[in-house]
Short mmCIF file of C-alpha atoms and ligand atoms in Angstrom, two decimals:
data_model
loop_
_atom_site.label_atom_id
_atom_site.label_comp_id
_atom_site.label_asym_id
_atom_site.label_seq_id
_atom_site.Cartn_x
_atom_site.Cartn_y
_atom_site.Cartn_z
CA MET A 1 -10.15 -25.80 -8.96
CA SER A 2 -10.83 -22.56 -9.02
CA VAL A 3 -8.37 -20.53 -7.61
CA VAL A 4 -9.12 -18.73 -3.56
CA THR A 5 -6.64 -16.32 -2.33
CA ARG A 6 -6.89 -14.47 0.68
CA PHE A 7 -5.34 -11.47 2.65
CA ALA A 8 -5.04 -12.42 6.91
CA PRO A 9 -3.86 -9.46 7.89
CA SER A 10 -3.38 -8.46 12.00
CA PRO A 11 -5.22 -5.79 12.62
CA THR A 12 -2.52 -4.82 14.93
CA GLY A 13 -1.38 -1.65 13.08
CA PHE A 14 -2.20 0.04 9.99
CA LEU A 15 -2.08 -1.15 6.10
CA HIS A 16 1.20 -0.92 5.52
CA ILE A 17 3.62 -1.43 2.72
CA GLY A 18 4.70 -4.70 2.94
CA GLY A 19 1.02 -5.93 3.64
CA ALA A 20 -0.79 -3.41 0.54
CA ARG A 21 1.85 -5.78 -1.48
CA THR A 22 1.06 -9.21 -0.36
CA ALA A 23 -2.62 -8.14 -0.70
CA LEU A 24 -1.84 -6.40 -4.14
CA PHE A 25 -0.17 -9.68 -4.97
CA ASN A 26 -3.32 -11.92 -3.94
CA TYR A 27 -5.43 -10.17 -5.68
CA LEU A 28 -3.74 -10.09 -9.01
CA TYR A 29 -3.58 -13.95 -8.75
CA ALA A 30 -7.49 -14.53 -8.48
CA LYS A 31 -8.03 -12.04 -10.75
CA ARG A 32 -5.96 -12.85 -12.97
CA HIS A 33 -7.24 -16.55 -12.94
CA GLY A 34 -11.01 -15.80 -12.54
CA GLY A 35 -10.48 -16.92 -8.84
CA LYS A 36 -12.28 -15.05 -5.22
CA PHE A 37 -9.88 -12.70 -3.33
CA LEU A 38 -10.86 -12.87 0.37
CA LEU A 39 -10.09 -10.57 3.20
CA ARG A 40 -9.74 -12.33 7.16
CA ILE A 41 -8.97 -10.31 9.75
CA GLU A 42 -6.80 -12.15 12.28
CA ASP A 43 -7.80 -10.33 15.26
CA THR A 44 -7.26 -13.39 17.74
CA ASP A 45 -4.52 -11.08 19.47
CA ARG A 46 -7.30 -9.25 21.73
CA ALA A 47 -5.00 -7.13 23.47
CA ARG A 48 -3.69 -5.88 20.07
CA SER A 49 -6.17 -6.03 17.72
CA THR A 50 -8.12 -2.55 17.51
CA GLN A 51 -11.12 -1.46 15.39
CA ALA A 52 -9.16 1.68 14.21
CA ALA A 53 -6.41 -1.03 12.52
CA VAL A 54 -9.31 -2.60 11.07
CA ASP A 55 -10.25 0.37 9.52
CA ALA A 56 -7.31 1.83 8.45
CA ILE A 57 -6.93 -1.96 6.83
CA ILE A 58 -10.19 -1.80 5.29
CA ASP A 59 -10.16 1.71 4.21
CA GLY A 60 -6.27 1.39 2.49
CA LEU A 61 -7.43 -1.58 0.41
CA SER A 62 -10.49 0.11 -1.57
CA TRP A 63 -8.47 2.85 -1.60
CA LEU A 64 -5.92 0.75 -3.79
CA GLY A 65 -8.59 -0.83 -5.33
CA LEU A 66 -8.25 -3.74 -3.89
CA GLU A 67 -11.70 -5.18 -3.90
CA TRP A 68 -11.92 -8.51 -1.62
CA ASP A 69 -15.41 -10.80 -2.48
CA GLY A 70 -17.51 -11.43 -0.13
CA GLU A 71 -17.88 -10.44 3.55
CA PRO A 72 -14.66 -9.91 5.69
CA ILE A 73 -13.96 -13.02 7.49
CA TYR A 74 -13.06 -12.09 11.42
CA GLN A 75 -10.65 -14.79 12.71
CA PHE A 76 -11.89 -14.27 16.40
CA ALA A 77 -15.60 -15.21 15.98
CA ARG A 78 -15.02 -18.33 14.66
CA ALA A 79 -12.70 -19.67 17.78
CA GLU A 80 -15.72 -22.40 18.42
CA ARG A 81 -14.70 -23.64 14.87
CA HIS A 82 -11.23 -23.47 15.81
CA ALA A 83 -11.50 -25.27 18.80
CA GLU A 84 -13.63 -28.15 17.33
CA VAL A 85 -10.48 -29.07 15.19
CA ALA A 86 -8.42 -29.39 18.28
CA ARG A 87 -11.00 -31.68 20.10
CA LYS A 88 -11.49 -33.71 16.93
CA LEU A 89 -7.89 -34.72 16.33
CA LEU A 90 -8.08 -35.23 20.10
CA ALA A 91 -10.60 -37.73 19.67
CA GLU A 92 -8.50 -39.66 17.33
CA GLY A 93 -5.59 -39.92 18.63
CA LYS A 94 -3.91 -37.70 16.29
CA ALA A 95 -3.43 -34.81 19.57
CA TYR A 96 -3.24 -34.91 22.86
CA TYR A 97 -3.53 -33.48 26.85
CA CYS A 98 -0.70 -31.49 27.46
CA TYR A 99 -0.70 -31.04 31.91
CA ALA A 100 2.86 -29.37 31.66
CA SER A 101 3.08 -26.47 33.61
CA PRO A 102 4.25 -23.27 32.49
CA GLU A 103 6.96 -23.46 35.54
CA GLU A 104 7.69 -27.18 33.92
CA LEU A 105 8.60 -25.93 30.88
CA ASP A 106 10.42 -23.10 31.67
CA ALA A 107 12.40 -26.08 33.96
CA MET A 108 12.39 -28.23 31.07
CA ARG A 109 13.70 -25.65 28.60
CA ALA A 110 16.40 -24.13 30.93
CA GLU A 111 17.91 -27.59 30.98
CA GLN A 112 17.64 -27.50 27.72
CA LYS A 113 19.40 -24.59 27.29
CA ALA A 114 22.71 -25.49 29.93
CA ASN A 115 23.12 -28.78 27.68
CA GLY A 116 23.51 -26.90 24.83
CA LEU A 117 20.33 -28.94 23.75
CA PRO A 118 17.80 -26.43 21.77
CA MET A 119 14.97 -25.77 23.28
CA ARG A 120 11.45 -28.15 22.49
CA TYR A 121 9.12 -28.87 24.29
CA ASP A 122 10.09 -32.88 24.76
CA GLY A 123 6.69 -34.93 24.42
CA ARG A 124 6.59 -36.06 27.78
CA TRP A 125 2.76 -35.78 27.57
CA ARG A 126 2.32 -37.52 24.36
CA ASP A 127 2.28 -41.42 25.37
CA ARG A 128 1.37 -40.62 29.18
CA ASP A 129 -1.84 -42.03 29.94
CA PRO A 130 -4.38 -39.18 30.56
CA SER A 131 -5.62 -40.68 34.46
CA GLU A 132 -2.07 -39.41 34.87
CA ALA A 133 -3.52 -36.11 34.65
CA PRO A 134 -3.34 -33.84 37.96
CA ALA A 135 -5.54 -32.64 39.25
CA GLY A 136 -7.17 -28.95 38.85
CA VAL A 137 -4.84 -28.49 35.92
CA PRO A 138 -6.12 -27.57 32.69
CA PRO A 139 -4.26 -29.12 29.95
CA VAL A 140 -3.63 -27.82 26.39
CA ILE A 141 -3.83 -29.36 23.07
CA ARG A 142 -1.17 -30.62 21.53
CA LEU A 143 -0.54 -31.71 18.24
CA LYS A 144 1.03 -35.64 18.05
CA ALA A 145 3.48 -35.03 15.06
CA PRO A 146 5.35 -37.45 13.11
CA LYS A 147 8.92 -37.60 15.22
CA ASP A 148 10.61 -39.32 11.80
CA GLY A 149 10.65 -38.66 8.51
CA GLU A 150 10.99 -34.72 7.18
CA THR A 151 8.13 -32.19 6.53
CA THR A 152 8.80 -30.13 2.74
CA VAL A 153 7.31 -27.09 1.52
CA GLN A 154 6.55 -26.62 -2.31
CA ASP A 155 7.03 -23.40 -2.06
CA SER A 156 6.42 -21.58 -5.75
CA VAL A 157 9.20 -18.97 -4.86
CA GLN A 158 11.46 -20.55 -2.58
CA GLY A 159 11.59 -24.13 -3.73
CA THR A 160 11.39 -26.82 -2.01
CA VAL A 161 12.40 -26.63 1.84
CA THR A 162 12.65 -28.98 3.93
CA VAL A 163 13.12 -30.11 7.63
CA ALA A 164 13.64 -33.31 9.38
CA ASN A 165 10.84 -33.94 12.11
CA THR A 166 12.95 -34.10 14.84
CA GLN A 167 13.38 -29.87 14.57
CA LEU A 168 9.90 -29.64 15.25
CA ASP A 169 8.52 -30.22 18.41
CA ASP A 170 4.73 -30.71 19.13
CA MET A 171 2.53 -27.62 19.05
CA VAL A 172 -0.17 -26.43 21.04
CA LEU A 173 -3.22 -26.25 19.35
CA LEU A 174 -5.52 -24.66 21.41
CA ARG A 175 -4.35 -23.47 25.25
CA ALA A 176 -5.46 -23.62 28.46
CA ASP A 177 -8.28 -21.01 28.25
CA GLY A 178 -9.68 -22.79 25.39
CA THR A 179 -8.40 -20.62 23.01
CA PRO A 180 -6.65 -21.49 19.41
CA THR A 181 -3.10 -20.79 18.75
CA TYR A 182 -2.37 -18.84 15.69
CA MET A 183 -0.98 -21.75 13.71
CA LEU A 184 -4.73 -23.80 14.41
CA ALA A 185 -6.51 -20.81 13.01
CA VAL A 186 -4.31 -20.20 10.46
CA VAL A 187 -4.93 -23.50 8.73
CA VAL A 188 -9.01 -24.13 9.84
CA ASP A 189 -9.23 -20.80 8.29
CA ASP A 190 -7.41 -21.34 5.16
CA HIS A 191 -9.37 -24.94 4.76
CA ASP A 192 -12.89 -23.43 5.67
CA MET A 193 -12.49 -21.10 3.11
CA ALA A 194 -11.05 -23.25 0.59
CA VAL A 195 -7.96 -21.09 0.07
CA THR A 196 -6.04 -22.83 -2.75
CA HIS A 197 -3.30 -20.32 -3.00
CA VAL A 198 -1.39 -18.75 0.25
CA ILE A 199 1.12 -15.76 -0.79
CA ARG A 200 2.34 -14.06 1.97
CA GLY A 201 5.45 -12.62 3.45
CA ASP A 202 9.04 -15.20 3.88
CA ASP A 203 8.25 -14.45 7.66
CA HIS A 204 5.74 -17.12 7.82
CA LEU A 205 7.79 -19.87 6.32
CA THR A 206 9.30 -21.33 9.00
CA ASN A 207 5.81 -21.29 10.27
CA THR A 208 4.50 -23.33 7.21
CA PHE A 209 6.19 -26.75 8.54
CA ARG A 210 4.35 -27.26 11.63
CA GLN A 211 0.89 -25.83 8.79
CA ILE A 212 1.46 -28.77 6.81
CA GLN A 213 1.65 -30.81 9.62
CA LEU A 214 -1.74 -29.87 11.05
CA TYR A 215 -3.04 -30.45 7.38
CA ASN A 216 -1.93 -33.82 6.92
CA ALA A 217 -3.38 -34.88 10.24
CA CYS A 218 -6.68 -33.44 9.35
CA GLY A 219 -6.54 -34.90 6.41
CA TRP A 220 -6.98 -32.06 4.29
CA ASP A 221 -5.37 -30.80 0.69
CA VAL A 222 -2.53 -28.50 1.58
CA PRO A 223 -2.68 -25.16 -0.30
CA ASN A 224 0.15 -23.71 -3.06
CA PHE A 225 2.69 -21.53 -0.71
CA SER A 226 4.49 -17.98 -2.27
CA HIS A 227 6.53 -17.16 0.29
CA ILE A 228 7.94 -13.37 -1.07
CA PRO A 229 11.17 -11.70 0.34
CA LEU A 230 10.16 -8.74 2.40
CA ILE A 231 10.75 -5.23 1.51
CA HIS A 232 14.15 -3.43 2.76
CA GLY A 233 14.72 -0.10 2.59
CA PRO A 234 17.42 1.40 0.06
CA ASP A 235 19.83 0.74 2.43
CA GLY A 236 19.48 -2.61 2.42
CA ALA A 237 18.08 -2.69 6.14
CA LYS A 238 14.72 -4.08 6.74
CA LEU A 239 12.05 -1.55 5.67
CA SER A 240 11.27 0.79 8.76
CA LYS A 241 9.46 3.74 9.62
CA ARG A 242 12.68 5.84 8.81
CA HIS A 243 12.18 4.28 5.06
CA GLY A 244 8.92 5.56 5.07
CA ALA A 245 7.38 1.99 6.12
CA LEU A 246 4.20 4.17 6.40
CA GLY A 247 0.24 3.24 6.09
CA ALA A 248 -1.14 3.50 2.49
CA ASP A 249 -2.90 6.66 4.34
CA ALA A 250 0.12 8.23 4.53
CA TYR A 251 0.61 7.59 0.65
CA ARG A 252 -2.14 8.91 -0.12
CA ASP A 253 -1.75 11.82 2.46
CA MET A 254 1.72 12.40 0.71
CA GLY A 255 -0.74 12.76 -2.82
CA PHE A 256 0.05 9.43 -4.04
CA LEU A 257 -2.67 7.79 -6.42
CA PRO A 258 -4.03 4.28 -5.95
CA GLU A 259 -2.66 3.46 -9.94
CA ALA A 260 0.61 4.48 -8.62
CA LEU A 261 1.51 2.72 -5.32
CA CYS A 262 -0.01 -0.89 -7.27
CA ASN A 263 1.79 -0.47 -9.85
CA TYR A 264 5.20 0.34 -8.46
CA LEU A 265 4.53 -2.39 -5.27
CA LEU A 266 3.45 -4.40 -8.09
CA ARG A 267 6.95 -4.00 -9.42
CA LEU A 268 8.92 -4.47 -6.04
CA GLY A 269 9.41 -7.75 -5.78
CA TRP A 270 8.17 -9.34 -9.34
CA GLY A 271 8.71 -8.63 -12.59
CA HIS A 272 7.79 -8.81 -16.31
CA GLY A 273 10.97 -8.57 -18.38
CA ASP A 274 11.95 -4.78 -18.31
CA ASP A 275 8.70 -3.67 -17.76
CA GLU A 276 8.20 -0.69 -15.40
CA ILE A 277 4.35 1.05 -16.40
CA ILE A 278 2.21 -1.87 -15.83
CA PRO A 279 -1.35 -0.66 -15.15
CA MET A 280 -3.80 -2.86 -13.33
CA ALA A 281 -5.34 -4.43 -16.48
CA GLN A 282 -2.21 -5.31 -17.77
CA ALA A 283 -1.25 -6.51 -14.51
CA ILE A 284 -4.30 -8.73 -14.54
CA GLU A 285 -3.39 -10.22 -17.70
CA TRP A 286 0.47 -10.84 -16.44
CA PHE A 287 0.88 -11.81 -12.73
CA ASP A 288 2.45 -14.87 -12.10
CA LEU A 289 3.92 -16.53 -9.56
CA ASP A 290 7.30 -17.47 -11.18
CA GLY A 291 7.97 -13.67 -11.91
CA ILE A 292 8.30 -12.90 -7.71
CA GLY A 293 11.92 -12.44 -7.12
CA ARG A 294 13.81 -14.47 -4.43
CA SER A 295 15.74 -11.75 -3.06
CA PRO A 296 14.98 -9.08 -0.98
CA SER A 297 13.56 -5.80 -2.72
CA ARG A 298 14.37 -2.03 -1.76
CA PHE A 299 12.34 -0.01 -1.67
CA ASP A 300 12.54 3.90 -3.25
CA VAL A 301 10.53 7.10 -3.35
CA ALA A 302 11.92 8.59 -6.35
CA LYS A 303 10.74 5.50 -8.55
CA LEU A 304 7.13 5.65 -6.95
CA THR A 305 7.47 9.43 -7.09
CA ASN A 306 8.39 9.26 -11.17
CA LEU A 307 5.48 7.05 -11.62
CA ASN A 308 3.07 8.76 -10.01
CA GLY A 309 4.41 11.76 -11.83
CA HIS A 310 3.16 9.37 -14.84
CA TYR A 311 -0.12 8.67 -14.01
CA LEU A 312 -1.16 11.67 -13.11
CA ARG A 313 -0.20 12.27 -16.72
CA GLU A 314 -2.32 9.92 -17.91
CA ALA A 315 -5.18 10.46 -15.64
CA SER A 316 -8.48 11.98 -17.04
CA ASP A 317 -8.92 15.70 -15.95
CA ASP A 318 -11.97 15.25 -14.84
CA HIS A 319 -10.77 12.89 -12.51
CA LEU A 320 -8.24 14.77 -11.13
CA ALA A 321 -10.66 17.84 -11.04
CA ALA A 322 -12.52 15.81 -8.65
CA ILE A 323 -9.49 14.46 -6.33
CA LEU A 324 -7.59 17.91 -6.16
CA ALA A 325 -10.72 19.77 -5.03
CA PRO A 326 -10.80 18.41 -1.54
CA ARG A 327 -6.76 20.07 -1.41
CA LEU A 328 -7.57 22.68 -3.22
CA ALA A 329 -10.15 23.71 -0.62
CA ASP A 330 -7.75 23.51 2.36
CA LEU A 331 -5.00 25.32 0.50
CA VAL A 332 -8.11 28.31 -0.31
CA GLY A 333 -9.53 27.96 3.29
CA ALA A 334 -13.14 27.22 1.40
CA PRO A 335 -14.82 24.94 -1.00
CA LEU A 336 -14.34 25.65 -4.70
CA GLY A 337 -17.15 27.48 -6.45
CA ASP A 338 -18.55 26.18 -9.80
CA GLU A 339 -16.31 29.08 -11.79
CA GLN A 340 -13.00 27.58 -9.90
CA ALA A 341 -14.07 24.31 -10.30
CA ALA A 342 -14.04 24.90 -14.93
CA MET A 343 -10.64 27.24 -14.37
CA VAL A 344 -8.87 24.09 -12.51
CA LYS A 345 -10.13 22.01 -14.94
CA ARG A 346 -9.00 24.21 -17.58
CA ALA A 347 -5.40 24.76 -15.86
CA LEU A 348 -4.85 21.00 -15.21
CA PRO A 349 -3.45 19.69 -18.95
CA GLY A 350 -1.13 22.55 -17.57
CA LEU A 351 -0.15 21.53 -14.18
CA LYS A 352 -0.18 18.14 -14.80
CA GLU A 353 3.27 17.68 -16.29
CA ARG A 354 4.86 19.66 -14.17
CA ALA A 355 3.86 17.66 -10.87
CA LYS A 356 4.84 14.41 -10.07
CA THR A 357 2.13 14.79 -6.53
CA LEU A 358 -1.01 15.72 -5.83
CA VAL A 359 0.23 17.43 -2.76
CA GLU A 360 2.39 19.51 -5.81
CA LEU A 361 -0.31 19.61 -8.08
CA ALA A 362 -2.35 21.46 -5.74
CA GLU A 363 0.27 24.10 -4.47
CA ASN A 364 0.91 24.92 -8.40
CA ALA A 365 -2.90 25.03 -9.30
CA VAL A 366 -3.74 27.33 -6.23
CA PHE A 367 -2.22 30.42 -7.45
CA TYR A 368 -5.24 30.02 -9.54
CA LEU A 369 -7.68 30.43 -7.06
CA LYS A 370 -6.79 33.25 -4.65
CA ALA A 371 -8.67 36.27 -4.26
CA ARG A 372 -7.26 39.06 -4.97
CA PRO A 373 -5.26 41.31 -4.66
CA LEU A 374 -2.41 38.79 -4.62
CA THR A 375 0.03 38.22 -2.05
CA LEU A 376 3.36 38.55 -3.25
CA ASP A 377 6.19 36.48 -2.81
CA ASP A 378 9.40 38.64 -2.18
CA LYS A 379 10.83 37.69 -5.65
CA ALA A 380 7.83 38.81 -7.35
CA ALA A 381 7.70 41.59 -5.19
CA LYS A 382 11.28 42.95 -5.96
CA LEU A 383 10.35 42.69 -9.33
CA LEU A 384 8.03 44.34 -9.73
CA ALA A 385 8.86 47.23 -7.41
CA GLU A 386 12.11 47.60 -9.30
CA ASP A 387 12.93 47.31 -13.37
CA GLY A 388 9.47 45.23 -14.04
CA ARG A 389 7.10 47.74 -13.50
CA ALA A 390 7.17 49.97 -16.37
CA PRO A 391 7.07 46.95 -19.01
CA LEU A 392 4.13 46.02 -17.57
CA SER A 393 2.31 48.83 -16.75
CA SER A 394 2.62 50.13 -20.90
CA PHE A 395 1.97 47.03 -22.02
CA ALA A 396 -1.12 46.87 -19.70
CA GLN A 397 -3.02 49.30 -21.75
CA ILE A 398 -2.30 47.59 -25.00
CA LEU A 399 -4.42 44.41 -22.80
CA ALA A 400 -7.20 46.14 -22.40
CA ALA A 401 -7.61 46.91 -25.69
CA LEU A 402 -7.27 43.15 -26.66
CA PRO A 403 -10.13 41.69 -27.88
CA ASP A 404 -9.04 37.91 -28.13
CA TRP A 405 -7.58 36.98 -25.05
CA ARG A 406 -6.26 33.25 -26.44
CA GLN A 407 -2.75 32.57 -25.20
CA GLU A 408 -1.40 32.85 -28.79
CA THR A 409 -2.66 36.02 -29.32
CA LEU A 410 -1.41 37.19 -26.08
CA GLU A 411 2.10 35.78 -26.60
CA GLU A 412 2.19 37.62 -30.56
CA GLU A 413 0.99 41.02 -29.00
CA ALA A 414 4.03 40.37 -26.08
CA ARG A 415 6.28 39.55 -28.39
CA LYS A 416 5.70 42.47 -30.55
CA PHE A 417 5.64 45.26 -27.85
CA ALA A 418 9.24 43.66 -26.17
CA GLU A 419 10.35 43.67 -29.88
CA SER A 420 8.84 47.54 -30.78
CA HIS A 421 10.70 48.37 -26.84
CA ASP A 422 14.06 46.54 -27.39
CA LEU A 423 13.04 44.19 -24.37
CA LYS A 424 14.04 40.29 -24.10
CA LEU A 425 10.70 38.71 -23.65
CA GLY A 426 11.31 37.70 -20.08
CA LYS A 427 11.63 41.28 -19.23
CA LEU A 428 8.10 41.50 -19.83
CA ALA A 429 6.90 37.70 -19.35
CA GLN A 430 7.93 37.97 -15.76
CA PRO A 431 6.60 41.23 -13.90
CA LEU A 432 3.34 39.70 -15.87
CA ARG A 433 3.85 36.45 -14.14
CA ALA A 434 4.58 38.26 -10.60
CA ALA A 435 1.35 40.38 -11.08
CA LEU A 436 -1.18 37.59 -12.38
CA THR A 437 0.27 34.39 -10.04
CA GLY A 438 2.00 35.93 -7.28
CA SER A 439 5.40 34.54 -7.98
CA THR A 440 8.39 34.10 -10.06
CA VAL A 441 7.73 30.41 -11.35
CA SER A 442 4.16 29.02 -13.11
CA PRO A 443 2.74 27.30 -15.95
CA PRO A 444 3.74 29.35 -19.62
CA ILE A 445 2.32 32.96 -18.86
CA PHE A 446 -0.06 33.45 -22.02
CA GLU A 447 -1.46 29.77 -21.12
CA VAL A 448 -2.46 31.59 -17.59
CA MET A 449 -3.61 34.31 -18.98
CA GLU A 450 -6.49 32.64 -21.05
CA ILE A 451 -7.20 30.64 -17.94
CA LEU A 452 -7.65 33.17 -15.36
CA GLY A 453 -9.75 34.82 -18.32
CA ARG A 454 -9.74 38.93 -19.64
CA GLU A 455 -11.32 40.23 -16.21
CA GLU A 456 -9.66 38.49 -13.58
CA SER A 457 -6.11 38.88 -15.50
CA LEU A 458 -6.27 42.63 -16.54
CA GLY A 459 -7.01 42.71 -12.15
CA ARG A 460 -4.45 41.04 -10.97
CA ILE A 461 -2.44 43.28 -13.00
CA ASN A 462 -4.13 46.75 -12.62
CA ASP A 463 -3.87 45.70 -8.70
CA VAL A 464 0.03 45.54 -8.71
CA LEU A 465 -0.19 48.90 -10.64
N1 LIG B 501 -1.81 -12.26 10.02
C1 LIG B 501 -0.70 -12.42 9.95
C2 LIG B 501 0.58 -11.36 9.44
O1 LIG B 501 -0.75 -10.15 9.33
C3 LIG B 501 -0.60 -13.51 8.06
C4 LIG B 501 -1.26 -14.87 8.06
C5 LIG B 501 -0.71 -14.95 7.13
O2 LIG B 501 -0.55 -14.71 5.81
O3 LIG B 501 -1.01 -16.66 7.16
O4 LIG B 501 1.52 -11.72 9.51
#
C-alpha cells in the first residue's frame, strides 16, 4: 500500500504557522515513503471561505517548497458525491431520516440541560416509521451509530484513545437542504482520495471517533491517524496573533527563508536526538511518526531567527542576491543596475555573516548602493565634523596615489599611516567608515573599500572633505 497523505485547510484565513507545520509533516511523511502528498481545500463553509484565502494557502505552501501532487481538490465541488454516500447508507439501513425541527431539538437539549444530562440527540427518529413523517418538513439524514460498545482510535501520536459509544449521538450526515456536513465530507474525501495517513492538529481528535463510526458504516478501511499537539506561545498559552500566529507570508516579509521556517516548524513538535539543523533532504530521510512529541510545543521567534541566520550563511550568494534584489530596489527606490547587482554579490560573503534576516541583510547592504553624496547619520556627521576630518584628509592623498585597491593593501597602508601619525587605527578607520558608509557601523572597512572600488570610494571620501 503506498502512502497517501493530505493537507486539508479550510480557506477562511491565511496559512498560519500551525497549518504550515501540519502541511510540512504530511509532506515529509509522504516523501519519506515515496508516497503522495495531496492538497484538499475544504471550502464547504461558503460564508467564510474566500478566494483570497485559497490564494494565500497556495502561495504559502509553494513558498515553503511543500509541493503537492496533482491538482488541489476542492471539497465543495464534491458535494453531490457526499450526498450520494449518505443516500447509500440510508438505503442500506445504516442511516435514517430525522424530521425533528430545530425548535424541537432546542427543547430536547433544554430539557437535558435542566436534568443535568449531557446534551445529545436522543435518537427519536432512529426507529420510527418514515410514514409518521410530518408533511412538508425536509428531513436531515443521520448516521445510525452503534449504541453499545466503544470506538477506539489507534493514534500514532496520542496512543490508543477509546470512547464509549453511548457518549456519541447519531450525527447528521446530510442537512435538510441537502448539503453534507463536515464529518461526512472529510470521511468521503479521505476515502476517495485513498488517504492512508491523516496527520492533523489534535483539536480534531474528538471528531475522529465519529469519523471512524462512519468509515465502519461505509465498510471502508480506517486510515492511520496522528493528532499532533497544537503550537503554544512562549508563555504556554495557545498561540495567538500576539505570539506571532501570523501567515506564512508575514514570515516571508519579515525576512525569513523558507528553509529556515521549515526547519524550525519541523523541530517544533518533532525531534531527532539533539539535532537542531535539519535541512529538508535530511528531514525527508529521517521523518517518522514516532518522533512527534505529545506535549504542545512553544513558538520561539528567537530560535527561528537564529536558524534563519544559519540558513542565510549557508545560502549561495547567487541565490541570496536574487531574493535580496527586490528588497534592495525598494530601499533604494529603483531597480538595481548590473553594476550594483554585481557589487551586492561581492559584498554578500561579508554581509551575511552579520545578519539574521533578509530585512537586516538588505538594510546592511543598502549603503553600497546609495547614490553620492551619501546622507550621513548623526554619529557619522559628528565624527567627520570633529577630529576625524584631518586624518581622513591626509590619508585621502595617499589613497589617491595607491595603485592597488585590494583589502590587504588598503589595510596595510592604513596601518602604516596610523603608526607614522601616532594614531590608533580606529582614529582613521572610523572617519573612513563614516565617509564611505554614512554610518559608524559596517562590515570591515577595508573590505568595504575593495567592494566599492577605487573610484566610488575616492568619490565618497572627497564628498565629505
Ligand atoms: N479543514 C480542517 C481544518 O482546517 C482540517 C480537517 C482535517 O485535517 O481533517 O482544521
